[in-house]
Coordinates of C-alpha atoms in Angstrom, one line a residue:
Chain A
M25 CA -5.4 44.2 -57.3
A26 CA -9.0 45.1 -57.9
V27 CA -9.7 41.5 -58.8
G28 CA -8.0 40.2 -55.7
T29 CA -9.9 42.4 -53.4
Q30 CA -13.2 41.3 -55.0
Y31 CA -12.2 37.7 -54.6
L32 CA -11.3 38.2 -51.0
A33 CA -14.8 39.2 -50.3
E34 CA -16.1 36.1 -51.8
Q35 CA -13.6 33.7 -50.4
Q36 CA -13.6 34.7 -46.8
P37 CA -16.3 33.0 -44.9
K38 CA -17.2 36.1 -42.9
L39 CA -20.9 36.8 -42.8
S40 CA -21.8 39.7 -45.1
T41 CA -24.6 42.0 -44.2
T42 CA -26.7 40.6 -47.0
S43 CA -26.4 37.0 -45.7
L44 CA -27.1 38.2 -42.1
V45 CA -30.3 39.9 -43.3
L46 CA -31.3 36.9 -45.3
G47 CA -30.6 34.6 -42.3
A48 CA -32.7 36.8 -40.0
I49 CA -35.6 36.8 -42.5
A50 CA -35.3 33.0 -42.8
I51 CA -35.3 32.5 -39.0
A52 CA -38.3 34.9 -38.6
A53 CA -40.1 32.9 -41.3
L54 CA -39.4 29.7 -39.5
I55 CA -40.7 31.2 -36.2
A56 CA -43.9 32.3 -38.0
A57 CA -44.3 29.2 -40.1
P58 CA -46.4 27.0 -37.6
F59 CA -49.2 29.6 -37.8
F60 CA -49.5 28.9 -41.6
F61 CA -48.5 25.3 -42.0
Y62 CA -49.2 22.0 -40.2
P63 CA -46.4 21.9 -37.4
V64 CA -45.7 18.1 -37.8
F65 CA -45.1 18.7 -41.5
L66 CA -42.6 21.5 -40.6
M67 CA -40.9 19.5 -37.9
S68 CA -40.5 16.6 -40.3
I69 CA -38.7 19.0 -42.8
L70 CA -36.5 20.4 -40.0
C71 CA -35.4 16.9 -38.9
F72 CA -34.6 15.8 -42.4
A73 CA -33.0 19.1 -43.2
L74 CA -30.6 18.7 -40.3
F75 CA -30.0 15.1 -41.3
A76 CA -29.1 16.4 -44.8
C77 CA -26.8 19.1 -43.4
A78 CA -25.0 16.5 -41.3
F79 CA -24.6 14.3 -44.4
N80 CA -23.4 17.3 -46.4
L81 CA -20.7 18.0 -43.9
L82 CA -19.0 14.8 -45.0
I83 CA -19.7 14.8 -48.8
G84 CA -19.5 18.5 -49.3
Y85 CA -16.5 19.4 -47.2
V86 CA -14.5 16.2 -46.9
G87 CA -15.5 14.6 -50.2
L88 CA -16.6 11.4 -48.6
L89 CA -19.8 9.7 -49.9
S90 CA -21.3 7.8 -47.1
F91 CA -24.0 5.4 -48.3
G92 CA -24.9 4.3 -44.7
H93 CA -26.0 7.5 -42.9
A94 CA -29.4 6.0 -42.2
A95 CA -27.7 3.9 -39.5
F96 CA -26.9 7.0 -37.6
F97 CA -30.2 8.7 -38.2
G98 CA -32.3 5.6 -37.5
G99 CA -30.0 4.2 -34.8
A100 CA -30.3 7.4 -32.8
A101 CA -34.1 7.3 -33.2
Y102 CA -34.1 3.8 -31.6
Y103 CA -31.7 4.9 -28.8
T104 CA -33.7 8.0 -28.0
A105 CA -37.1 6.2 -28.2
H106 CA -35.8 3.4 -25.9
A107 CA -34.2 5.8 -23.4
V108 CA -37.3 8.0 -23.1
K109 CA -39.9 5.3 -23.2
V110 CA -38.3 2.5 -21.2
W111 CA -35.9 4.3 -19.0
G112 CA -38.0 7.4 -18.6
L113 CA -35.3 9.9 -19.6
E114 CA -36.1 13.5 -20.0
P115 CA -36.6 14.2 -23.8
L116 CA -33.6 16.4 -24.4
T117 CA -31.4 14.1 -22.5
G118 CA -32.9 11.3 -24.5
I119 CA -32.1 13.1 -27.8
L120 CA -28.5 13.8 -26.6
F121 CA -28.2 10.1 -25.7
G122 CA -29.3 9.2 -29.2
A123 CA -26.8 11.5 -30.7
A124 CA -24.0 10.1 -28.5
G125 CA -25.0 6.6 -29.6
A126 CA -24.8 7.6 -33.2
A127 CA -21.4 9.2 -32.6
A128 CA -20.1 6.0 -31.1
M129 CA -21.4 4.1 -34.1
G130 CA -19.8 6.7 -36.3
L131 CA -16.5 6.0 -34.6
I132 CA -16.7 2.3 -35.3
I133 CA -18.1 2.4 -38.9
G134 CA -15.8 5.3 -39.7
F135 CA -12.8 3.6 -38.4
I136 CA -13.4 0.7 -40.7
A137 CA -14.5 2.6 -43.7
I138 CA -12.0 5.5 -43.7
R139 CA -9.2 3.3 -44.9
R140 CA -10.8 3.0 -48.3
Q141 CA -11.7 5.7 -50.8
G142 CA -14.3 6.6 -53.4
I143 CA -16.8 3.9 -54.3
Y144 CA -15.2 1.4 -51.8
F145 CA -15.8 3.8 -49.0
A146 CA -19.4 4.1 -50.1
M147 CA -19.8 0.3 -50.3
I148 CA -18.3 -0.3 -46.9
T149 CA -20.6 2.2 -45.3
L150 CA -23.5 0.7 -47.1
A151 CA -22.6 -2.9 -46.0
L152 CA -22.1 -1.9 -42.4
S153 CA -25.3 0.1 -42.2
Q154 CA -27.2 -2.9 -43.8
M155 CA -25.6 -5.1 -41.1
F156 CA -26.9 -2.6 -38.5
A157 CA -30.4 -2.6 -40.1
F158 CA -30.4 -6.4 -39.8
I159 CA -29.4 -6.2 -36.1
C160 CA -32.3 -3.7 -35.6
L161 CA -34.7 -6.2 -37.1
Q162 CA -33.4 -9.0 -34.8
V163 CA -32.7 -7.6 -31.3
P164 CA -35.6 -7.4 -28.9
F165 CA -35.4 -3.8 -27.8
T166 CA -36.4 -2.5 -31.2
H167 CA -39.5 -4.7 -31.4
G168 CA -38.7 -5.8 -35.0
E169 CA -41.2 -4.9 -37.6
D170 CA -43.4 -3.0 -35.1
G171 CA -40.7 -0.6 -34.1
I172 CA -40.8 1.3 -30.8
Q173 CA -44.3 2.9 -30.7
G174 CA -45.9 5.4 -28.3
V175 CA -42.8 7.2 -27.2
P176 CA -44.0 9.9 -24.8
R177 CA -42.9 13.5 -25.7
G178 CA -42.8 14.4 -22.0
H179 CA -41.7 17.7 -20.6
L180 CA -38.5 19.4 -21.7
L181 CA -36.2 19.7 -18.7
G182 CA -39.3 18.8 -16.7
I183 CA -40.9 22.2 -17.5
I184 CA -42.1 22.7 -21.0
D185 CA -44.9 20.4 -22.1
L186 CA -43.9 19.0 -25.5
N187 CA -47.4 17.6 -26.2
Q188 CA -48.2 21.2 -27.1
P189 CA -47.5 21.2 -30.9
L190 CA -46.1 24.7 -30.8
S191 CA -43.7 24.0 -27.9
M192 CA -42.5 20.9 -29.7
Y193 CA -42.1 22.9 -32.9
Y194 CA -39.9 25.6 -31.3
V195 CA -37.8 23.0 -29.5
T196 CA -37.2 21.2 -32.8
L197 CA -36.4 24.5 -34.5
A198 CA -33.9 25.3 -31.7
I199 CA -32.2 21.9 -32.2
F200 CA -32.2 22.4 -35.9
L201 CA -30.6 25.9 -35.7
F202 CA -28.0 24.6 -33.3
G203 CA -27.2 21.7 -35.7
V204 CA -26.9 24.0 -38.7
F205 CA -24.8 26.4 -36.7
A206 CA -22.6 23.5 -35.6
V207 CA -22.0 22.4 -39.3
W208 CA -21.3 26.0 -40.2
R209 CA -18.8 26.5 -37.4
I210 CA -17.0 23.2 -38.2
V211 CA -16.7 24.0 -41.8
N212 CA -15.5 27.5 -41.1
S213 CA -12.9 26.7 -38.5
P214 CA -9.2 25.9 -38.4
F215 CA -10.2 22.2 -38.5
G216 CA -12.5 22.9 -41.5
N217 CA -9.6 24.5 -43.4
I218 CA -7.7 21.3 -43.1
L219 CA -10.7 19.3 -44.2
K220 CA -10.9 21.4 -47.3
A221 CA -7.2 21.0 -47.9
I222 CA -7.6 17.2 -47.7
R223 CA -10.6 17.3 -50.1
E224 CA -8.6 19.4 -52.5
N225 CA -5.3 17.4 -52.5
E226 CA -5.0 14.6 -50.0
R227 CA -1.4 13.6 -50.9
R228 CA -0.2 17.2 -50.5
A229 CA -1.9 17.3 -47.0
V230 CA -0.1 14.1 -46.1
S231 CA 3.2 15.6 -47.3
L232 CA 2.6 18.5 -45.0
G233 CA 2.5 16.1 -42.1
Y234 CA -1.2 15.8 -41.6
R235 CA -2.5 12.4 -40.5
V236 CA -5.5 12.7 -42.8
D237 CA -7.2 9.6 -41.6
R238 CA -7.7 11.2 -38.2
Y239 CA -9.2 14.3 -39.7
K240 CA -11.5 12.3 -41.8
L241 CA -12.6 10.1 -38.9
G242 CA -13.2 13.2 -36.8
A243 CA -15.4 14.7 -39.5
F244 CA -17.2 11.3 -39.9
V245 CA -18.0 11.1 -36.1
M246 CA -19.2 14.8 -36.1
S247 CA -21.4 14.1 -39.1
A248 CA -22.8 10.9 -37.5
A249 CA -23.5 12.7 -34.2
L250 CA -25.4 15.5 -36.0
A251 CA -27.3 12.9 -38.0
G252 CA -28.1 11.3 -34.7
L253 CA -29.3 14.6 -33.3
A254 CA -31.8 14.7 -36.2
G255 CA -32.9 11.1 -35.7
G256 CA -33.3 11.4 -32.0
T257 CA -35.4 14.6 -32.4
K258 CA -37.5 12.8 -35.1
A259 CA -38.3 10.0 -32.6
I260 CA -39.6 12.5 -30.1
V261 CA -41.6 14.5 -32.7
F262 CA -43.3 11.5 -34.3
Q263 CA -43.3 9.4 -31.0
F264 CA -41.9 6.3 -32.7
A265 CA -38.8 4.7 -34.2
T266 CA -39.1 2.1 -36.9
L267 CA -37.0 0.2 -39.4
T268 CA -37.8 2.7 -42.2
D269 CA -35.2 5.1 -40.7
V270 CA -32.3 2.6 -40.7
Q271 CA -32.8 1.1 -44.1
W272 CA -30.7 1.9 -47.1
Q273 CA -33.6 3.8 -48.8
M274 CA -33.2 6.4 -46.1
S275 CA -29.5 6.7 -46.9
G276 CA -30.4 7.1 -50.6
E277 CA -33.0 9.7 -49.7
V278 CA -30.6 11.9 -47.8
I279 CA -28.2 11.8 -50.8
L280 CA -31.0 12.9 -53.1
M281 CA -31.9 15.8 -50.8
T282 CA -28.4 17.0 -50.6
L283 CA -27.7 16.6 -54.3
L284 CA -31.0 18.3 -55.3
G285 CA -30.3 21.3 -53.0
G286 CA -26.6 21.6 -53.7
I287 CA -23.6 19.6 -52.3
G288 CA -21.1 21.7 -50.5
T289 CA -23.4 24.7 -50.0
M290 CA -24.7 25.7 -46.5
I291 CA -28.4 25.9 -47.3
G292 CA -28.6 23.5 -50.2
P293 CA -29.4 20.5 -48.1
I294 CA -32.1 22.4 -46.3
V295 CA -33.8 23.4 -49.5
G296 CA -33.4 19.9 -50.9
A297 CA -34.9 18.3 -47.8
G298 CA -37.8 20.8 -47.8
L299 CA -38.6 20.0 -51.5
V300 CA -38.4 16.2 -51.1
I301 CA -40.5 16.1 -47.9
A302 CA -43.0 18.5 -49.4
L303 CA -43.3 16.4 -52.5
Q304 CA -43.7 13.2 -50.5
N305 CA -46.4 14.9 -48.4
Y306 CA -48.3 16.3 -51.3
L307 CA -48.2 13.1 -53.3
A308 CA -49.0 10.9 -50.4
S309 CA -52.8 11.5 -50.9
S310 CA -52.6 11.2 -54.7
Q311 CA -52.4 8.0 -56.8
F312 CA -49.1 9.0 -58.3
P313 CA -46.2 6.8 -57.1
V314 CA -43.8 9.0 -55.2
T315 CA -40.7 6.9 -55.9
V316 CA -41.2 7.3 -59.7
L317 CA -41.3 11.0 -59.4
I318 CA -38.3 11.1 -57.1
G319 CA -36.4 9.0 -59.5
I320 CA -37.3 11.3 -62.4
I321 CA -36.2 14.3 -60.4
F322 CA -32.9 12.6 -59.5
V323 CA -32.2 11.9 -63.2
I324 CA -33.0 15.5 -64.2
C325 CA -30.8 16.8 -61.4
V326 CA -27.8 14.7 -62.5
L327 CA -28.3 15.5 -66.2
L328 CA -29.1 19.2 -66.0
F329 CA -28.0 20.8 -62.8
R330 CA -25.3 18.9 -61.0
R331 CA -24.5 21.7 -58.6
G332 CA -28.1 21.4 -57.2
I333 CA -30.6 24.2 -57.0
V334 CA -28.7 26.4 -54.5
G335 CA -25.3 25.5 -56.1
E336 CA -26.5 26.7 -59.5
I337 CA -27.9 29.9 -58.1
L338 CA -24.6 30.7 -56.3
E339 CA -22.6 29.9 -59.5
L340 CA -24.8 32.3 -61.5
M341 CA -24.3 35.0 -58.9
K342 CA -20.5 34.8 -58.8
R343 CA -19.8 34.1 -62.4
K344 CA -17.0 36.4 -63.5
P345 CA -14.3 36.6 -66.1
K346 CA -11.7 33.9 -65.5
G347 CA -8.0 34.0 -66.3
N348 CA -4.6 33.1 -64.9
V349 CA -2.2 35.7 -63.7
Chain B
M9 CA 28.6 25.5 -45.4
V10 CA 28.9 22.2 -47.2
S11 CA 29.4 19.5 -44.7
T12 CA 30.2 15.9 -45.2
Q13 CA 27.7 14.6 -42.6
P14 CA 24.9 12.7 -44.3
I15 CA 21.5 13.9 -43.3
L16 CA 19.6 11.3 -45.4
S17 CA 20.9 7.9 -46.4
A18 CA 19.4 5.0 -48.1
T19 CA 21.0 1.5 -48.2
G20 CA 20.1 -1.2 -50.7
L21 CA 16.7 0.3 -51.6
T22 CA 14.8 -2.1 -53.9
M23 CA 11.2 -1.7 -55.1
E24 CA 9.5 -4.4 -57.0
F25 CA 6.0 -4.1 -58.6
R26 CA 4.7 -7.6 -59.3
G27 CA 8.0 -8.8 -60.6
F28 CA 9.0 -5.6 -62.3
V29 CA 12.0 -4.1 -60.5
A30 CA 11.6 -0.3 -60.6
V31 CA 14.4 0.5 -58.2
K32 CA 17.3 -1.9 -57.7
D33 CA 19.7 -1.8 -54.8
V34 CA 20.0 2.0 -54.6
T35 CA 22.4 3.2 -52.0
L36 CA 22.4 7.0 -51.7
S37 CA 23.5 9.5 -49.2
V38 CA 22.8 13.2 -49.1
N39 CA 25.1 15.4 -47.2
E40 CA 23.8 18.0 -44.9
G41 CA 23.6 21.5 -46.3
T42 CA 24.1 20.5 -50.0
I43 CA 21.9 20.7 -53.0
H44 CA 21.9 17.2 -54.4
A45 CA 20.4 16.3 -57.8
L46 CA 19.0 13.0 -58.9
I47 CA 19.0 12.8 -62.7
G48 CA 18.5 10.1 -65.3
P49 CA 16.6 9.3 -68.4
N50 CA 12.8 8.9 -68.4
G51 CA 11.7 5.8 -66.6
A52 CA 14.9 5.6 -64.6
G53 CA 13.0 5.4 -61.3
K54 CA 13.7 8.9 -60.0
T55 CA 10.2 9.6 -58.8
T56 CA 9.9 6.1 -57.3
V57 CA 13.1 6.8 -55.3
F58 CA 11.4 10.0 -54.1
N59 CA 8.3 8.1 -53.1
L60 CA 10.4 5.6 -51.3
L61 CA 12.4 8.2 -49.4
T62 CA 9.3 10.0 -48.3
K63 CA 7.5 6.8 -47.5
F64 CA 4.7 7.3 -50.1
L65 CA 5.9 3.8 -51.1
T66 CA 7.2 1.1 -48.9
P67 CA 10.4 -0.5 -50.2
T68 CA 10.5 -4.2 -50.9
R69 CA 14.0 -4.2 -49.4
G70 CA 16.4 -1.7 -48.0
Q71 CA 16.7 0.8 -45.2
I72 CA 16.4 4.6 -45.0
S73 CA 17.7 6.8 -42.2
F74 CA 17.2 10.5 -41.7
R75 CA 19.3 12.4 -39.2
G76 CA 20.4 9.2 -37.7
N77 CA 16.9 7.7 -37.2
D78 CA 15.7 4.7 -39.1
I79 CA 12.6 5.9 -40.9
T80 CA 12.0 2.8 -43.0
G81 CA 8.8 1.8 -41.1
L82 CA 7.3 5.3 -40.8
K83 CA 4.2 6.7 -42.5
P84 CA 4.5 9.6 -44.9
A85 CA 2.9 12.1 -42.5
E86 CA 5.4 11.1 -39.8
V87 CA 8.3 11.6 -42.1
A88 CA 7.1 15.1 -42.9
R89 CA 6.8 15.8 -39.2
L90 CA 10.5 14.9 -38.8
G91 CA 11.4 17.6 -41.2
L92 CA 11.7 15.7 -44.5
V93 CA 9.2 17.4 -46.7
R94 CA 8.6 16.8 -50.4
S95 CA 7.0 18.5 -53.4
F96 CA 5.3 16.7 -56.3
Q97 CA 5.9 16.4 -60.0
I98 CA 2.5 17.8 -60.8
S99 CA 2.1 21.0 -59.0
A100 CA 0.6 20.4 -55.5
V101 CA -1.4 23.3 -54.4
F102 CA -4.9 23.4 -52.9
P103 CA -6.6 24.8 -56.0
H104 CA -9.7 26.3 -54.5
L105 CA -8.1 27.8 -51.5
T106 CA -6.5 31.3 -51.7
V107 CA -2.7 31.7 -51.9
L108 CA -2.8 32.9 -48.3
D109 CA -4.9 29.9 -47.2
N110 CA -2.6 27.5 -49.0
V111 CA 0.3 28.7 -46.8
R112 CA -1.8 28.9 -43.7
V113 CA -2.7 25.2 -44.1
A114 CA 1.0 24.3 -43.8
L115 CA 1.4 26.7 -40.8
Q116 CA -1.6 25.4 -38.9
R117 CA -0.1 22.1 -37.8
P118 CA 3.2 23.3 -36.4
K119 CA 1.3 26.1 -34.6
N120 CA -1.3 23.6 -33.1
L121 CA -4.2 25.3 -34.8
A122 CA -5.5 22.5 -37.0
T123 CA -8.0 20.5 -34.9
Q124 CA -10.0 23.3 -33.3
F125 CA -13.5 22.8 -34.9
W126 CA -15.1 25.1 -32.4
L127 CA -13.0 28.2 -33.2
P128 CA -14.0 30.8 -35.8
F129 CA -12.2 30.9 -39.1
S130 CA -10.8 34.3 -38.1
S131 CA -8.7 32.7 -35.4
L132 CA -6.4 31.7 -38.2
S133 CA -5.4 35.4 -38.7
V134 CA -2.6 35.0 -36.1
L135 CA -0.8 33.1 -38.9
D136 CA -1.1 35.9 -41.4
D137 CA 2.2 37.7 -40.6
R138 CA 4.3 34.6 -41.1
A139 CA 2.3 33.4 -44.1
L140 CA 2.6 36.8 -45.9
E141 CA 6.3 36.8 -45.1
L142 CA 6.6 33.4 -46.9
I143 CA 4.5 34.5 -49.8
D144 CA 6.7 37.6 -50.1
A145 CA 9.8 35.4 -50.2
V146 CA 8.5 33.8 -53.4
N147 CA 7.4 37.1 -54.9
L148 CA 3.7 36.3 -54.7
S149 CA 2.6 39.2 -52.4
A150 CA 0.4 40.7 -55.1
Y151 CA -1.6 37.5 -55.5
A152 CA -2.1 36.6 -51.8
H153 CA -5.9 36.8 -52.1
L154 CA -6.3 35.0 -55.4
T155 CA -7.3 31.4 -55.5
A156 CA -4.4 29.1 -56.3
S157 CA -6.1 27.8 -59.5
E158 CA -5.9 31.3 -61.0
L159 CA -2.1 31.4 -60.8
S160 CA 0.2 30.6 -63.8
Y161 CA 2.1 27.3 -63.7
G162 CA 5.4 28.9 -62.5
R163 CA 3.6 30.8 -59.7
K164 CA 1.9 27.7 -58.6
R165 CA 5.3 26.1 -58.2
A166 CA 6.5 29.1 -56.3
L167 CA 3.4 28.8 -54.0
E168 CA 4.2 25.2 -53.5
I169 CA 7.7 26.0 -52.3
A170 CA 6.4 28.7 -50.0
T171 CA 4.0 26.2 -48.5
T172 CA 6.8 23.7 -48.1
L173 CA 9.0 26.3 -46.5
A174 CA 6.2 27.1 -44.0
L175 CA 7.1 23.8 -42.3
D176 CA 10.7 25.0 -41.9
P177 CA 11.9 21.6 -42.9
A178 CA 15.5 20.5 -42.4
M179 CA 15.4 18.9 -45.8
L180 CA 13.4 19.5 -49.0
L181 CA 12.8 17.0 -51.7
L182 CA 11.7 18.7 -54.9
D183 CA 10.4 16.6 -57.7
E184 CA 11.1 18.4 -61.0
P185 CA 10.5 21.9 -59.6
M186 CA 11.1 23.4 -63.1
A187 CA 9.2 21.0 -65.3
G188 CA 7.1 22.8 -67.9
M189 CA 8.4 26.2 -67.0
G190 CA 9.4 29.1 -69.2
H191 CA 12.9 30.5 -69.2
E192 CA 12.1 33.4 -66.9
D193 CA 10.4 31.2 -64.3
I194 CA 13.3 28.8 -64.3
G195 CA 15.7 31.5 -63.3
R196 CA 13.4 32.7 -60.6
I197 CA 12.9 29.3 -59.1
A198 CA 16.6 28.5 -59.3
D199 CA 17.3 31.7 -57.3
L200 CA 14.7 30.7 -54.8
I201 CA 16.1 27.2 -54.4
R202 CA 19.6 28.7 -53.9
R203 CA 18.3 31.0 -51.3
V204 CA 16.3 28.5 -49.3
A205 CA 19.2 26.0 -49.5
K206 CA 21.4 28.3 -47.4
N207 CA 20.4 26.6 -44.2
R208 CA 18.8 23.5 -45.5
T209 CA 19.5 20.4 -47.5
V210 CA 17.8 20.0 -50.9
L211 CA 17.5 16.8 -53.0
M212 CA 15.9 17.5 -56.4
V213 CA 14.9 15.5 -59.4
E214 CA 15.6 17.7 -62.5
H215 CA 15.7 17.2 -66.2
N216 CA 17.3 20.5 -67.1
L217 CA 21.0 19.8 -67.0
N218 CA 22.0 23.4 -67.2
V219 CA 20.1 24.0 -64.0
V220 CA 21.7 21.0 -62.4
A221 CA 25.2 22.1 -63.4
D222 CA 24.6 25.6 -62.1
L223 CA 22.8 24.7 -58.9
C224 CA 23.9 21.4 -57.5
D225 CA 26.8 20.4 -55.4
R226 CA 26.5 16.8 -56.2
V227 CA 24.7 14.6 -58.7
T228 CA 23.5 11.1 -58.6
V229 CA 22.6 9.5 -62.0
L230 CA 20.0 6.8 -62.1
A231 CA 19.2 4.5 -65.0
R232 CA 16.9 1.6 -65.2
G233 CA 16.5 1.7 -61.5
E234 CA 20.1 1.5 -60.6
I235 CA 22.8 4.1 -59.7
L236 CA 25.1 4.6 -62.6
S237 CA 27.3 7.4 -61.3
D238 CA 27.7 9.7 -58.4
G239 CA 29.8 12.7 -57.8
S240 CA 30.2 16.3 -58.9
Y241 CA 28.6 17.4 -62.1
A242 CA 31.9 17.5 -63.9
T243 CA 32.7 13.9 -62.8
V244 CA 29.4 12.4 -63.8
S245 CA 29.1 14.3 -67.1
A246 CA 32.5 12.9 -68.0
D247 CA 31.5 9.4 -67.1
P248 CA 31.1 7.3 -70.4
R249 CA 28.4 5.2 -68.9
V250 CA 26.3 8.3 -68.2
R251 CA 26.8 9.5 -71.8
E252 CA 25.7 6.1 -73.0
A253 CA 22.6 6.1 -70.9
Y254 CA 21.6 9.5 -72.3
M255 CA 22.5 8.6 -75.9
G256 CA 19.5 8.6 -78.2
T257 CA 17.3 10.1 -75.5
E258 CA 16.2 13.7 -75.2
H259 CA 19.6 15.0 -74.1
E260 CA 22.4 15.0 -76.7

C-alpha cells in the first residue's frame, strides 16, 4: 500500500506546502517585477499568459484543439476598446463587457464546432475565426486596417488612475491572477473531473449517461470568456485594438506558447507565453527575423520535448518504477 | 426471481452499412431479472446488436423498447439515464484517473455533482463512502488510490463493473466481460455477475461457453447477423443449426 499512498499524494489536486510556498514566491516576484522591468513589457506577458492559460483549459483538460482562439482574444479587445472609447464605459466594466462578448461568440462558434472531433474541430474553429477576422476588417466600428486607436485607460471604478503605469500593472496582475485561479478552480472541480473523464474515454462517459457535448460546450465558453478577459485587458493596457489580435497567426502563437510551456500543466502556458513574448521583444530591435526563430523553436519542441518545458520537468520529478498490480 | 416480463425488447432490428447487412431482422426480448447471453461465431454481429440496443448506432429499421418505453429515437446518454447501461469489449476505464475517481465520475451525475465548476475538488469527498463500498464489492479496496492504468486486465474489468454499478442500473449490458482473462479472473467476475444480477437484468456477449452454460438463464445465438436459435443453454446447444454454425470455427 506504500505505493498507493505515495500516488495519492501526487494525484490529489490539493495544494502541497511546497507549491504554496512556490506560488507565494512567484506572486511576490510578480509584485516586485515592475521595479526591475519595463511595466508594459510585463503587462504584455501577463495578458498573453492569461490567454494561453484559457487556451490550455480546452486543449489540456478537454483535449480540444481550437485553432480559432484569436477570435475571442481579439474580438474582446475590439468590444472593450469600443465600449470604453465610444460609450465611455469604466475600464473594468469595459473589460468585463469584452469577456462577455467573447463568451457569447464562444457559445456560437463552440455550438457549431463541438459536433466534430480532432482535426475537423480545429478546421471549423479556424474557418469561423477567419470569418470573424473578415467581419472585423469590414464593419465600421473596428475602423478596418487602422483599428481602434487611442483608447483611454481612464480611472478604475472611477478612483484609481490607470494612466499611472504601476496602477495599470497591478490591476493587470490582479486580473491575471483571477483568471489563472479561475482555470485552476474549473480544472479541479466536480465539473473538471467530468471534463477529464471525457478526455480520457469519451464513449465511456456517454455510456455513464453524460451529455458530453454540453460539457465540452461549457468548457469552450469558459475558455472563450477567459481569452476575452485577456484580450479586453490588453486593449486597455496598450490603448488600442487591431486586426493583428484576431488573425490566425495569433491563434497559432497561443498554440506555440502552450505547447512550448507544457500542455495540460497549470504553469506551462505562463512560462511559454513569457518566453515567446520575451523573445519577440528582444529580437524586435535586431535584424534577425522573429518568425524564423519561432519556427525553429516550434520544430525543436515537437521533436525533442513534446511535453513542453514544464511538462518535461514535472515528468522528471515524478518518474517512478511502473508496473501493474 | 426469474420473471417472464420482458424488460428490453427489440423488434425487426436491421443494420445496414453501405449495402452490407450486419444485423438482419433481429427480434429479441430479455426478461426482467434474468441473465441472458448473446453468443455466436466471430463476425455474427453481437457487438453491433449491443451498439444498436444502447443507441451507439441507429438501426436502419426496427424498434427497441425498454421498460415499455420506445427508446429507438434516443441518444446513448439518454438510454443510460433510463437505466440501461453498457460496458465495452475493450476495457473502458478512465486510465489516468484513480480507481476511486473512476467510480466517483459515475456517481457524480446521479448525485447532481457534475456541473459545479466553482466548487473545490474536495467537495467530491461526499461520494467517497458509496464509492469505496462499490470498490469493495469488486475486491479492489487495496487499490483504490492507484491510477486505473496500473491495474491488471482482470482488475480493470472489475473496476468497470463497479463503475457501471454505481449508476444502479436496472439492466446491464456486458460486452465480453471475460475476454482475455485468466482462469482465476473468470471465476471472480462470474461470481460478481451472479451477485449483481440478483436484483438486475444482465445481457452479456460471451465467447466462453462454459461460463454461459454456468451463468445464463437464456441464450440467444446469432450467426451472420441473424438469430439462429433462442432458449435455454441445453436447447440451443442441442440445435443442429447452432452446431453447424460453430463447426470449423474456434469451438469444437
